Coordinates of C-alpha atoms in Angstrom, one line a residue:
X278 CA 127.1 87.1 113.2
X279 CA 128.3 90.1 115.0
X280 CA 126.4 91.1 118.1
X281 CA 127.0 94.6 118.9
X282 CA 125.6 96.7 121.9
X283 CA 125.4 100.0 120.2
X284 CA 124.1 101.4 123.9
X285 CA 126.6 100.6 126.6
X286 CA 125.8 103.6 129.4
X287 CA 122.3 102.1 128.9
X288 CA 121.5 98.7 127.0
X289 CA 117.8 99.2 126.9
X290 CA 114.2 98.5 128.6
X291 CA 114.1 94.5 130.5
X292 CA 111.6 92.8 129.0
X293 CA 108.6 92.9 131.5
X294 CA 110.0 95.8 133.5
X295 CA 110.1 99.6 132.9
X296 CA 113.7 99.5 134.3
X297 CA 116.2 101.1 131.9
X298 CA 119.6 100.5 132.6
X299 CA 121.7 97.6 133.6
X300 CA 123.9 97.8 136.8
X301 CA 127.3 96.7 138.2
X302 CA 128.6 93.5 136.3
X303 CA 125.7 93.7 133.8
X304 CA 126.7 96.8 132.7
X305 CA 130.4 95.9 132.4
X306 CA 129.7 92.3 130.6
X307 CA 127.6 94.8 128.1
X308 CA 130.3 97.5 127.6
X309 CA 132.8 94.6 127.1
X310 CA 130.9 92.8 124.8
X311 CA 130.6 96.8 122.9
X312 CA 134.0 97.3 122.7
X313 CA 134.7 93.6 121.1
X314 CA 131.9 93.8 118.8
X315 CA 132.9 97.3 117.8
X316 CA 136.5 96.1 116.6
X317 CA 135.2 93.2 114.6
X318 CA 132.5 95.8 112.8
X319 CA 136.0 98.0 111.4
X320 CA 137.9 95.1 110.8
X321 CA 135.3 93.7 108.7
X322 CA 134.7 90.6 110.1
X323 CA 131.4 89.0 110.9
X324 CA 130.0 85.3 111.0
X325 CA 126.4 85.4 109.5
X326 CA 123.7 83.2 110.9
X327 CA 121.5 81.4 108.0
X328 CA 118.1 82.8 108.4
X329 CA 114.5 81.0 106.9
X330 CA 111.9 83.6 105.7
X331 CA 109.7 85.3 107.6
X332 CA 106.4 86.0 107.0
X333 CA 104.3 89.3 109.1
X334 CA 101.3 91.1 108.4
X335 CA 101.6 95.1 109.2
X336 CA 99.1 97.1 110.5
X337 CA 97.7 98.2 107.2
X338 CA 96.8 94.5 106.5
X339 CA 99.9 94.2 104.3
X340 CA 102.1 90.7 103.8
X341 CA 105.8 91.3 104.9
X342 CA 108.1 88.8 104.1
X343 CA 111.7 88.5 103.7
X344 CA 112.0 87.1 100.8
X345 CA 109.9 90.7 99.7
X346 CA 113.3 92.7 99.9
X347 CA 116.1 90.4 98.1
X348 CA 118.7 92.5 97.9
X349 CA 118.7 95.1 100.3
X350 CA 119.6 95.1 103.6
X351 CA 116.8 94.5 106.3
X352 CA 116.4 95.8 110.0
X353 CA 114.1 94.3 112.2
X354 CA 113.6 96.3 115.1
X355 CA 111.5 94.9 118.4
X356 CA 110.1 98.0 120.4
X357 CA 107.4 98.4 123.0
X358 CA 105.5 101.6 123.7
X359 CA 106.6 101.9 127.2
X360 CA 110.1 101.8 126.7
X361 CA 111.4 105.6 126.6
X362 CA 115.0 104.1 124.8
X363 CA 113.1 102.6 122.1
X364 CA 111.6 106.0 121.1
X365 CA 114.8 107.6 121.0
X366 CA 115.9 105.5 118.2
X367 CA 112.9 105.9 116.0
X368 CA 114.0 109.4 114.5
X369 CA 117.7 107.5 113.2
X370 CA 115.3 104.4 112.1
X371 CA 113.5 106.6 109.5
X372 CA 116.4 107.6 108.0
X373 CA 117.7 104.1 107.3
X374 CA 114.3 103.4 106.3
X375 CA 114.5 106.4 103.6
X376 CA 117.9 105.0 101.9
X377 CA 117.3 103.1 98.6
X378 CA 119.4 99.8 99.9
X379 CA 117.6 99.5 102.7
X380 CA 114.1 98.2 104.7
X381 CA 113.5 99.1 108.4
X382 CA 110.5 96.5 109.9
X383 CA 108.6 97.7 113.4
X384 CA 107.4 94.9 115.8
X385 CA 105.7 96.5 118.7
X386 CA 105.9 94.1 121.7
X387 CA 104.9 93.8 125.4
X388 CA 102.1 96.7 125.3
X389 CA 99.5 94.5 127.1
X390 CA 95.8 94.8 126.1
X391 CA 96.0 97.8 124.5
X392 CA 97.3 97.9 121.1
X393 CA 96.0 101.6 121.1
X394 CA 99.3 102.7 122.7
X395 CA 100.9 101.4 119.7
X396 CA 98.9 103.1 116.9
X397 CA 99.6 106.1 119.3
X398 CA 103.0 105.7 119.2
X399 CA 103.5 105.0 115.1
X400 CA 101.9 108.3 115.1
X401 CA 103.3 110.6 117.6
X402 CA 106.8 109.6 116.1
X403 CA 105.8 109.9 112.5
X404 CA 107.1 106.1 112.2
X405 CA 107.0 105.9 108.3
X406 CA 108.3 101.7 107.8
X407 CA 106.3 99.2 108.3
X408 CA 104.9 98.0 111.9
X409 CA 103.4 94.6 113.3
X410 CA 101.2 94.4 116.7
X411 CA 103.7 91.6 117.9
X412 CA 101.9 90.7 121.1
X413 CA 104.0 89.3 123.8
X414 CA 107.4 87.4 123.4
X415 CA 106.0 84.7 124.6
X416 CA 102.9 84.1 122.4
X417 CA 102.9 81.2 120.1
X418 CA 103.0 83.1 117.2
X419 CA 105.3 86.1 118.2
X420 CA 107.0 87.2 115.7
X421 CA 110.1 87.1 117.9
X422 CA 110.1 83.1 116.8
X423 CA 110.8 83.9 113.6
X424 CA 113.3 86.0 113.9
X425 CA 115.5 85.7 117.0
X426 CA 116.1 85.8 121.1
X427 CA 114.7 89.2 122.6
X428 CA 115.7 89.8 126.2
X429 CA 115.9 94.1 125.7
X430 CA 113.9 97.0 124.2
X431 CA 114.8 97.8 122.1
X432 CA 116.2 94.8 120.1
X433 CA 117.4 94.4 116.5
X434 CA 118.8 92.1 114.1
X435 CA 120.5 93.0 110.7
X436 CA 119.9 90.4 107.5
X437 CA 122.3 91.2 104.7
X438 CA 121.3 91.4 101.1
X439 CA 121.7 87.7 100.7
X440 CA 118.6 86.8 103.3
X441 CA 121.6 86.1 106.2
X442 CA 121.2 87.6 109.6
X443 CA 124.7 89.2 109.9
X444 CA 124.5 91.7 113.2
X445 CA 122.3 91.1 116.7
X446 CA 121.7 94.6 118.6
X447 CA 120.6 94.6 122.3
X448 CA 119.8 98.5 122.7
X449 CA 119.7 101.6 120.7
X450 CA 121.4 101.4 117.1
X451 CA 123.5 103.5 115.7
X452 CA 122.6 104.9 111.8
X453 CA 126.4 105.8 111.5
X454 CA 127.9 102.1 112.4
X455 CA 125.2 100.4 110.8
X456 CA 125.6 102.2 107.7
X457 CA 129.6 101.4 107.9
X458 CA 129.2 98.3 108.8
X459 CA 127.4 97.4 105.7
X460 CA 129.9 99.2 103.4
X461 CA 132.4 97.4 104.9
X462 CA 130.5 94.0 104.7
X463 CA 132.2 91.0 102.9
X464 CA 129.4 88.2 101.8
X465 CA 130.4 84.3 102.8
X466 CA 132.6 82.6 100.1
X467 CA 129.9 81.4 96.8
X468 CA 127.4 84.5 97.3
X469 CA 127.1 88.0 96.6
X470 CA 125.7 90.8 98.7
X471 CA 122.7 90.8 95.9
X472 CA 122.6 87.1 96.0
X473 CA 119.7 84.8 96.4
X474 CA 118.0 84.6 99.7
X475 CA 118.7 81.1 101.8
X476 CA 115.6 78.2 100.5
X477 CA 113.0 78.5 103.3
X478 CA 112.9 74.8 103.5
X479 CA 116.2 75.3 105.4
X480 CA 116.6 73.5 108.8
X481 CA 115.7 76.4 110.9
X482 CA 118.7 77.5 113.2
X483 CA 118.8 78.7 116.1
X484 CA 120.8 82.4 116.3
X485 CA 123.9 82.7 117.9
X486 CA 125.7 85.3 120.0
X487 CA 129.0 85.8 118.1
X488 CA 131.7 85.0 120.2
X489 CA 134.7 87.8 120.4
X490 CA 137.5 86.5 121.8
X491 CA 140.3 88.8 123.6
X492 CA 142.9 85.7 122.6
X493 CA 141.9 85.9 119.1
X494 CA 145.3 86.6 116.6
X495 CA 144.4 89.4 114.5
X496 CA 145.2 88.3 110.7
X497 CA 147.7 90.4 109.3
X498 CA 146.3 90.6 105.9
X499 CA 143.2 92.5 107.5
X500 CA 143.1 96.8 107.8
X501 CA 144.0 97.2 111.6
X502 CA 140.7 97.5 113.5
X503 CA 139.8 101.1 114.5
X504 CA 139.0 102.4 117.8
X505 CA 135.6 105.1 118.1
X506 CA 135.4 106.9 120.7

């Protein structure tokens, strides 16, 4: 699994703080892990995590589950009202949202007692995917437990078509490297990108950071990875 800091001059919101940006060696282990993750995303590499099923009920009422969108690709984005970074995605998440291959899911987080500031906020920003009153990370039942670590707002993870989570992004995502990411995205050896989605009776894994290494040999049978600036 490919974790890629789309954000670098500014990860995102700390979880429990209104601060927004990382300083000194934070910043510089986020912008190293950026530029790493960035050359593995145009070389086409990534190690996928198995994921089990989740299962979330939106703020219409409505069941949302995983196993729901087989075959598309799926964004789960964690977000909390106070966080000024996670509004500035929200205008890119609608348009992922609005393509035919893939599902964008909202999970509001950390907004205290008031889940008014949420319904507030799905409204302000036109927020047309689906959104679940998460609570606080720490809750029993937050949905964060089914899903993966979140440390920043905002926070997403990327499943592929096959029901693998296949990218982890701390901070604000980019429509233009997700989307090439996911043309560019080879499915593990036995499955397709529209194949079926891992049994939910699965030992439940925990996720992983991928792990870029500088010392890494490149494999010369790959396109050379490309630089963005």
């Amino acid at each position: 699994m490919v974790q890629m800091n789309l954000d670098p001059a500014g990860v995102g919101c700390y979880v429990g703080s209104h601060r927004s940006r990382p300083k000194g060696q934070t910043l510089k282990k986020w912008f190293s892990i950026f530029c790493f993750a960035l050359g593995a995303l145009f070389a086409g590499q990534a190690q996928a995590a198995q994921a089990v099923d989740f299962s979330f009920t939106d703020t219409k009422g409505k069941s949302v589950r995983l196993s729901d969108y087989k075959g598309k690709w799926v964004l789960v984005n964690f977000w909390a009202p106070w966080c000024p970074r996670c509004k500035m995605e929200f205008p890119e998440l609608n348009d992922l949202d609005a393509r035919n291959d893939f599902v964008v899911i909202g999970v509001a987080m950390d907004y205290g007692i008031d889940e008014g500031s949420v319904y507030s906020t799905i409204q302000r920003y036109n927020l047309r995917f689906p959104q679940i009153i998460g609570g606080n990370r720490r809750d029993p039942n937050s949905p964060a437990l089914q899903v993966g670590p979140v440390d920043f707002y905002p926070t997403s993870y990327l499943y592929a078509p096959n029901g693998e989570i296949v990218m982890f992004v701390p901070g604000i995502i980019s429509k233009q490297k997700i989307v090439a990411f996911t043309e560019q995205y080879v499915p593990p050896a036995g499955t397709t990108v529209a194949g079926a989605l891992p049994a939910a009776a699965a030992a439940k894994t925990g996720v992983q950071k991928a792990t870029l290494r500088k010392s890494a040999k490149p494999d010369s049978s790959k396109k050379k990875a490309t630089t963005v600036y």
